[in-house]
Structure formats: C-alpha cells, structure tokens
Amino acid sequence: MIIGVLSQKGGVGKTTIAVNLAATFAKSGLRVLLVDADPQGSALQWSAARDAEPLFSVVGMAKATLHRELPDIAKDYQVVVIDGAPRVNELGRAAILASDVVLIPVQPSPYDIWAAAETVRLIQEAQQFKENLKGVFVINRKIANTAIGRDVTEALGQFEDIPVLPAALHQRVIYAESAGQGLSVLEVEPKGEAAREVASLAKLLMTKQEKRKAA
C-alpha cells in the first residue's frame, strides 16, 4: 500500500502525520518506507534528528518522476508513506500518481477548506489515468468540543467522492515535542491519546486498502 499525504496548502501537518503513520505501521511489524517528496526535506530532517535506532527507512525523492521510479523501490516494502510537497503541481501530481490512497490533512480553517479544492482537483485529474486511486480527508489539529471542529467536516461534504475519515487528530503538544527528538508519539507516549488516534487513522487506511483490493 502506498499512502500519499498531500495538500496544496503548507503548514497543515503533512510531515507530522506521515512520520507518525510510518512509525505506527512499523511498530505493528510491517516493512515501511517513508518517502520525503517535499523539497523542504522535513521528513529527512526528522530522521537526522533521531538518536534512536530507525523504525523504518527514509529516502528523499522530491522528483517529478516519482510515480515512475517508486514502484521498483516500493516492492521491497509492505507500506510506503509519501510526505508530499505543497504548492508544487508537478511534484504533487507525481506523488498522487504514485499513491494508492491520498490522505488530505485539513485543519479547522476556511483557508484549508479552500485549499482542499485544488488537491481534490489534482486527484480527479489523476483518476483519469489511475481509476482505482482513492482520496480521503483527515481533520488535523482539531480542538475538542469546539463548533469549528464540527463545521469543517460539514464543509468538506461538498467534495462528494472524498470522504472524511472518522479518526481525527487533535491539537496536542506531544506532536511537536516528539518531532524535535526525531521520535514518533508512539515512542514517547505509547499509551497516550496521540498514539491512539494515529493508530485509529492507520487502521482505517489499512481497511480502505483491503476493501479496494477486494473490489
């Protein structure tokens, strides 16, 4: 399974989600590759900050040819997570075409909802060449018990073919604190709320992939 974490808007938490998803899959015993397809190289920086033994492989592939080069590399892994580039259409298209599922992080903000439309357009464009490609939204940095957290889910309903996953990620300091050490939330607080919500997200993505294969 290849999961592309993509948004045309920067600062939505792509790298945080990609890193923690990769760690969660790896901790479950799967062979995992994290592909840094963002020219900023945030996932590679996270890996460089790490003193502990690596949980998974990390490679930099910010290339417009990613969708052609990745299949040969991906065959050695059970799960590949792509940390995609924001605002770069050529790289964004390549990451989408390389993916089985595109995960679109959306914060509870009208700016994120507006930006989501462009990512959805790129997915729809890619589906002309890859009809089994799926897209899903995940609400990131949700603030519990606020109306805006509920409103964003309703607003995303306008994109009928892209469902909102029920596993939202909440605003938690541990995401930033763990990243600074090159660690995942699962390693810092394995029984914490952040680890549980990322595990729920990983399980949903795996279930979607199994359904896609069965279809």
Coordinates of C-alpha atoms in Angstrom, one line a residue:
M1 CA 0.0 0.0 0.0
I2 CA 1.3 3.5 -0.9
I3 CA -0.2 6.4 1.0
G4 CA 0.4 9.9 -0.2
V5 CA 0.0 12.6 2.4
L6 CA -0.7 15.7 0.4
S7 CA -2.2 19.2 0.5
Q8 CA -1.7 22.2 -1.8
K9 CA -1.5 24.3 1.4
G10 CA 1.6 24.4 3.5
G11 CA 1.6 24.1 7.3
V12 CA -1.2 21.6 7.6
G13 CA 0.9 18.9 9.4
K14 CA 1.7 16.6 6.5
T15 CA 5.1 15.6 7.8
T16 CA 3.8 15.0 11.3
I17 CA 1.1 12.8 10.0
A18 CA 3.4 10.9 7.6
V19 CA 6.1 10.3 10.2
N20 CA 3.7 9.1 12.8
L21 CA 1.7 6.9 10.4
A22 CA 5.0 5.3 9.2
A23 CA 6.0 4.7 12.8
T24 CA 2.7 3.1 13.7
F25 CA 2.8 0.8 10.7
A26 CA 6.4 -0.2 11.5
K27 CA 5.6 -0.8 15.2
S28 CA 2.9 -3.2 14.1
G29 CA 5.6 -5.3 12.3
L30 CA 5.3 -4.1 8.7
R31 CA 8.2 -3.2 6.5
V32 CA 7.8 0.6 6.0
L33 CA 9.4 3.2 3.7
L34 CA 8.9 6.9 4.3
V35 CA 9.4 8.9 1.1
D36 CA 10.2 12.6 1.6
A37 CA 8.9 14.2 -1.7
D38 CA 8.9 17.7 -0.3
P39 CA 11.8 19.9 -1.4
Q40 CA 11.9 21.3 2.2
G41 CA 13.1 17.9 3.3
S42 CA 11.2 18.0 6.7
A43 CA 11.0 14.2 7.0
L44 CA 14.7 13.8 6.3
Q45 CA 15.4 16.4 8.9
W46 CA 13.3 14.5 11.4
S47 CA 15.2 11.3 10.6
A48 CA 18.6 13.2 11.0
A49 CA 17.5 14.5 14.5
R50 CA 16.9 10.9 15.6
D51 CA 19.4 9.2 18.0
A52 CA 17.4 6.0 18.5
E53 CA 17.6 3.1 16.0
P54 CA 15.4 3.8 13.0
L55 CA 12.0 2.2 12.9
F56 CA 11.7 2.4 9.1
S57 CA 13.7 3.6 6.0
V58 CA 13.5 7.2 4.9
V59 CA 14.5 8.4 1.4
G60 CA 14.4 11.8 -0.3
M61 CA 12.6 11.7 -3.7
A62 CA 11.4 15.2 -4.5
K63 CA 11.1 14.4 -8.2
A64 CA 8.5 14.9 -10.9
T65 CA 9.4 11.3 -11.9
L66 CA 8.5 9.9 -8.5
H67 CA 5.5 7.9 -9.9
R68 CA 7.8 6.1 -12.4
E69 CA 10.7 5.4 -10.0
L70 CA 8.9 4.5 -6.8
P71 CA 7.3 1.1 -7.9
D72 CA 10.7 -0.6 -8.1
I73 CA 11.7 0.7 -4.7
A74 CA 8.2 0.0 -3.1
K75 CA 8.2 -3.7 -4.0
D76 CA 10.5 -4.3 -1.0
Y77 CA 8.1 -2.8 1.5
Q78 CA 4.6 -3.5 2.7
V79 CA 3.7 0.1 3.3
V80 CA 5.1 3.3 1.7
V81 CA 4.1 6.7 3.1
I82 CA 4.8 9.7 0.9
D83 CA 5.3 13.1 2.5
G84 CA 4.2 15.2 -0.5
A85 CA 5.1 18.7 -1.5
P86 CA 2.8 21.7 -1.1
R87 CA 2.1 24.2 -3.9
V88 CA 4.2 22.4 -6.4
N89 CA 1.9 20.9 -9.0
E90 CA 4.5 18.8 -10.9
L91 CA 5.7 17.1 -7.6
G92 CA 2.1 17.0 -6.3
R93 CA 0.9 15.2 -9.4
A94 CA 3.8 12.7 -9.3
A95 CA 3.1 11.9 -5.6
I96 CA -0.6 11.5 -6.3
L97 CA 0.0 9.2 -9.3
A98 CA 2.4 7.1 -7.2
S99 CA -0.2 6.6 -4.5
D100 CA -3.0 4.1 -3.9
V101 CA -4.7 6.4 -1.3
V102 CA -4.2 10.1 -1.0
L103 CA -4.7 11.4 2.6
I104 CA -5.5 15.1 2.6
P105 CA -4.9 16.8 6.0
V106 CA -7.3 19.7 6.7
Q107 CA -7.2 21.9 9.7
P108 CA -10.4 23.5 11.1
S109 CA -9.9 26.7 9.0
P110 CA -11.7 28.1 5.9
Y111 CA -8.3 28.5 4.3
D112 CA -7.7 24.8 4.5
I113 CA -11.1 24.0 3.1
W114 CA -10.5 26.4 0.1
A115 CA -7.1 24.8 -0.5
A116 CA -8.6 21.3 -0.4
A117 CA -10.5 22.0 -3.6
E118 CA -7.2 22.2 -5.5
T119 CA -5.9 18.9 -4.1
V120 CA -9.2 17.3 -4.9
R121 CA -8.9 18.6 -8.5
L122 CA -5.4 17.0 -8.8
I123 CA -6.8 13.7 -7.5
Q124 CA -9.6 13.8 -10.0
E125 CA -7.2 14.6 -12.8
A126 CA -5.0 11.6 -11.8
Q127 CA -8.0 9.3 -11.6
Q128 CA -8.3 9.6 -15.4
F129 CA -5.1 7.6 -15.6
K130 CA -5.4 5.6 -12.4
E131 CA -9.1 4.8 -11.8
N132 CA -8.6 2.8 -8.5
L133 CA -6.9 5.9 -6.8
K134 CA -8.8 7.0 -3.7
G135 CA -8.7 10.2 -1.7
V136 CA -9.7 10.8 1.9
F137 CA -9.7 13.7 4.3
V138 CA -8.4 13.7 7.8
I139 CA -9.1 16.5 10.2
N140 CA -5.8 17.6 11.8
R141 CA -5.2 19.8 14.9
K142 CA -8.8 19.6 15.8
I143 CA -9.7 21.4 19.0
A144 CA -12.0 19.2 21.1
N145 CA -15.5 20.4 21.9
T146 CA -15.5 23.3 19.5
A147 CA -18.1 24.1 16.8
I148 CA -15.4 24.8 14.2
G149 CA -14.2 21.2 14.5
R150 CA -17.7 20.0 13.6
D151 CA -18.2 22.7 10.9
V152 CA -15.1 21.7 8.9
T153 CA -16.5 18.1 8.5
E154 CA -19.8 19.5 7.2
A155 CA -17.9 21.9 4.8
L156 CA -15.9 19.1 3.3
G157 CA -19.1 17.3 2.5
Q158 CA -19.1 19.4 -0.8
F159 CA -16.5 17.0 -2.1
E160 CA -18.8 14.0 -2.6
D161 CA -16.2 11.5 -3.7
I162 CA -13.7 12.3 -0.9
P163 CA -14.9 11.0 2.5
V164 CA -13.8 12.5 5.8
L165 CA -12.3 9.8 8.0
P166 CA -13.8 9.5 11.5
A167 CA -10.4 9.3 13.1
A168 CA -9.4 13.0 13.6
L169 CA -6.0 14.1 15.1
H170 CA -6.3 16.7 17.8
Q171 CA -4.1 19.7 18.7
R172 CA -1.5 18.2 21.1
V173 CA 1.9 19.5 22.2
I174 CA 3.3 16.0 22.0
Y175 CA 3.3 16.0 18.2
A176 CA 5.8 18.9 18.2
E177 CA 7.8 17.7 21.2
S178 CA 8.3 14.2 19.8
A179 CA 9.3 15.6 16.3
G180 CA 12.1 17.7 17.9
Q181 CA 13.7 14.5 19.1
G182 CA 13.3 12.6 15.9
L183 CA 10.7 10.4 17.6
S184 CA 7.1 9.4 17.0
V185 CA 4.3 10.0 19.5
L186 CA 4.1 6.2 19.8
E187 CA 7.6 6.0 21.1
V188 CA 7.2 9.0 23.6
E189 CA 3.8 8.0 25.0
P190 CA 2.8 4.6 23.6
K191 CA -0.4 4.6 25.6
G192 CA -1.2 8.3 25.1
E193 CA -4.1 9.9 23.3
A194 CA -2.0 10.9 20.4
A195 CA -0.7 7.4 19.8
R196 CA -4.2 6.0 20.0
E197 CA -5.6 8.5 17.4
V198 CA -2.8 7.8 15.0
A199 CA -3.3 4.1 15.4
S200 CA -7.0 4.6 14.6
L201 CA -6.1 6.5 11.5
A202 CA -3.6 3.8 10.4
K203 CA -6.3 1.1 10.9
L204 CA -8.8 3.0 8.8
L205 CA -6.3 3.4 6.0
M206 CA -5.4 -0.3 6.0
T207 CA -9.1 -1.2 6.0
K208 CA -9.7 1.0 3.0
Q209 CA -6.9 -0.6 1.1
E210 CA -8.2 -4.1 1.9
K211 CA -11.7 -3.0 0.6
R212 CA -10.1 -1.5 -2.5
K213 CA -8.3 -4.8 -3.3
A214 CA -11.5 -6.8 -2.8
A215 CA -13.5 -4.5 -5.1

